[in-house]
Structure formats: C-alpha cells, structure tokens
mmCIF file of C-alpha atoms in Angstrom:
data_model
loop_
_atom_site.group_PDB
_atom_site.id
_atom_site.type_symbol
_atom_site.label_atom_id
_atom_site.label_comp_id
_atom_site.label_asym_id
_atom_site.label_seq_id
_atom_site.Cartn_x
_atom_site.Cartn_y
_atom_site.Cartn_z
ATOM 1 C CA MET A 1 7.844 -5.506 17.315
ATOM 2 C CA ALA A 2 10.589 -7.550 15.580
ATOM 3 C CA TRP A 3 8.692 -7.489 12.986
ATOM 4 C CA LEU A 4 8.915 -3.956 12.509
ATOM 5 C CA ARG A 5 12.760 -4.221 12.379
ATOM 6 C CA THR A 6 12.624 -6.290 9.902
ATOM 7 C CA TYR A 7 9.904 -4.510 7.552
ATOM 8 C CA VAL A 8 11.993 -1.510 7.908
ATOM 9 C CA ALA A 9 15.248 -3.485 6.752
ATOM 10 C CA ILE A 10 13.738 -5.192 3.672
ATOM 11 C CA CYS A 11 12.335 -1.222 3.293
ATOM 12 C CA ALA A 12 15.493 0.114 3.069
ATOM 13 C CA GLY A 13 16.988 -2.627 0.784
ATOM 14 C CA VAL A 14 14.203 -2.395 -1.931
ATOM 15 C CA LEU A 15 14.919 1.196 -1.767
ATOM 16 C CA THR A 16 18.686 0.789 -2.002
ATOM 17 C CA LEU A 17 17.932 -1.628 -5.225
ATOM 18 C CA VAL A 18 15.840 1.015 -6.599
ATOM 19 C CA VAL A 19 18.310 3.611 -6.396
ATOM 20 C CA VAL A 20 20.946 0.888 -7.781
ATOM 21 C CA ALA A 21 18.799 0.322 -10.396
ATOM 22 C CA LEU A 22 17.877 3.998 -11.250
ATOM 23 C CA ILE A 23 21.506 4.486 -11.307
ATOM 24 C CA LEU A 24 22.422 2.008 -13.858
ATOM 25 C CA ILE A 25 19.043 2.787 -16.328
ATOM 26 C CA VAL A 26 20.378 6.486 -16.123
ATOM 27 C CA THR A 27 24.028 5.502 -16.503
ATOM 28 C CA PHE A 28 23.471 2.491 -19.678
ATOM 29 C CA GLY A 29 20.471 4.122 -21.183
ATOM 30 C CA ASP A 30 19.703 7.021 -23.713
ATOM 31 C CA PHE A 31 16.854 8.518 -22.607
ATOM 32 C CA GLY A 32 17.306 11.837 -24.207
ATOM 33 C CA LEU A 33 16.937 13.613 -20.516
ATOM 34 C CA SER A 34 18.481 16.888 -19.493
ATOM 35 C CA GLY A 35 19.702 16.701 -16.179
ATOM 36 C CA HIS A 36 16.212 18.223 -14.900
ATOM 37 C CA GLY A 37 14.680 14.905 -16.185
ATOM 38 C CA VAL A 38 17.272 12.898 -14.583
ATOM 39 C CA ALA A 39 16.361 14.306 -11.276
ATOM 40 C CA ALA A 40 12.594 14.341 -11.693
ATOM 41 C CA LEU A 41 12.900 10.478 -12.628
ATOM 42 C CA PHE A 42 15.181 9.966 -9.746
ATOM 43 C CA ILE A 43 12.832 12.092 -7.152
ATOM 44 C CA GLY A 44 9.601 10.587 -8.590
ATOM 45 C CA THR A 45 10.759 6.967 -8.064
ATOM 46 C CA LEU A 46 11.857 7.580 -4.763
ATOM 47 C CA VAL A 47 8.855 9.432 -3.628
ATOM 48 C CA THR A 48 6.697 6.877 -5.025
ATOM 49 C CA VAL A 49 8.678 4.042 -3.651
ATOM 50 C CA ALA A 50 8.813 5.695 -0.092
ATOM 51 C CA LEU A 51 5.198 6.227 -0.034
ATOM 52 C CA THR A 52 4.158 2.541 -0.906
ATOM 53 C CA MET A 53 6.530 1.620 1.993
ATOM 54 C CA VAL A 54 4.898 3.586 4.396
ATOM 55 C CA LEU A 55 1.575 3.338 3.689
ATOM 56 C CA MET A 56 2.193 -0.684 3.201
ATOM 57 C CA GLY A 57 3.906 -0.224 6.886
ATOM 58 C CA LEU A 58 0.524 1.601 8.680
ATOM 59 C CA ILE A 59 -1.578 -0.730 6.934
ATOM 60 C CA PHE A 60 0.381 -3.426 9.066
ATOM 61 C CA VAL A 61 0.387 -1.639 12.213
ATOM 62 C CA SER A 62 -3.209 -1.146 11.842
ATOM 63 C CA ASP A 63 -4.012 -5.006 11.157
ATOM 64 C CA ARG A 64 -1.863 -5.670 14.147
ATOM 65 C CA GLY A 65 -3.029 -3.170 16.284
ATOM 66 C CA GLY A 66 -6.739 -4.860 15.983
ATOM 67 C CA GLN A 67 -8.099 -1.486 14.421
ATOM 68 C CA ASP A 68 -9.497 -3.145 11.452
ATOM 69 C CA ALA A 69 -10.990 -5.671 13.248
ATOM 70 C CA SER A 70 -12.765 -3.369 15.911
ATOM 71 C CA VAL A 71 -14.110 -1.484 12.910
ATOM 72 C CA TYR A 72 -15.027 -4.581 10.933
ATOM 73 C CA SER A 73 -17.308 -5.822 13.871
ATOM 74 C CA THR A 74 -19.131 -2.498 14.455
ATOM 75 C CA HIS A 75 -20.079 -2.662 10.916
ATOM 76 C CA ILE A 76 -21.564 -6.116 10.945
ATOM 77 C CA GLU A 77 -23.501 -5.336 14.518
ATOM 78 C CA THR A 78 -24.859 -1.986 13.038
ATOM 79 C CA ASP A 79 -25.866 -4.040 9.944
ATOM 80 C CA ALA A 80 -27.428 -6.796 11.850
ATOM 81 C CA ASP A 81 -29.583 -4.028 13.536
ATOM 82 C CA GLU A 82 -31.025 -2.850 9.995
ATOM 83 C CA PRO A 83 -33.819 -4.611 8.175
ATOM 84 C CA PRO A 84 -33.069 -5.274 4.990
ATOM 85 C CA GLU A 85 -33.896 -2.444 1.910
ATOM 86 C CA ALA A 86 -36.662 -3.315 -0.267
ATOM 87 C CA GLY A 87 -35.912 -4.599 -3.229
ATOM 88 C CA SER A 88 -32.441 -5.746 -2.296
ATOM 89 C CA ASP A 89 -31.194 -9.104 -2.907
ATOM 90 C CA PRO A 90 -29.927 -10.951 0.084
ATOM 91 C CA ASP A 91 -27.771 -13.437 -1.954
ATOM 92 C CA ASN A 92 -26.073 -10.510 -4.324
ATOM 93 C CA ARG A 93 -27.759 -11.609 -7.228
ATOM 94 C CA ARG A 94 -28.911 -9.479 -10.167
ATOM 95 C CA SER A 95 -32.026 -10.381 -11.507
ATOM 96 C CA GLY A 96 -31.824 -10.146 -15.458
#
C-alpha cells in the first residue's frame, strides 16, 4: 500500500500546483470576471482536477486488485464458446 500513499502525495502536490496557478492567473490576468466568475473558475477547476485524480486512483486500485483481469478472462471464455456470426470477419478487415 506504499504506492497508494505515493499516489495521494502526488495528487496533493498537483492539486496545490493547480491552486497556486489559478491564484496567479486570477491575480495577474485581467479576465474581467466578477467575484462570482472567479469563484466559479476556482471551484470548477478544483472539482475537475479532484475528480480526475479520484477516477485515476480507482482505475489503479482496480488494476492492482485483479478485477480487470477477471473480467477480461471471463469475456474471452464466453467469446470462445460462441460461434462466429454470419458475415463477420475474424481478421477485422472491411471489404471495399
């Protein structure tokens, strides 16, 4: 589980960099935004970055837990039992 602590630390660092970058952009850039616009910019960016980090973390946990492999092997086993459909091309080539 050391990799999880490393991932969380990296995510916290990236989130801190995003906050600092947003503060600098809003401070030094003249977007002509009102207070509500600046708040929306901060909240939207932070939520997007945080959601991305959480979803990537879930992908990493799923992969390391073997969940993806079990679904993949089940899918391969069920496809091997079924005969090919009429008109299907096993080499994935299109006639044209």
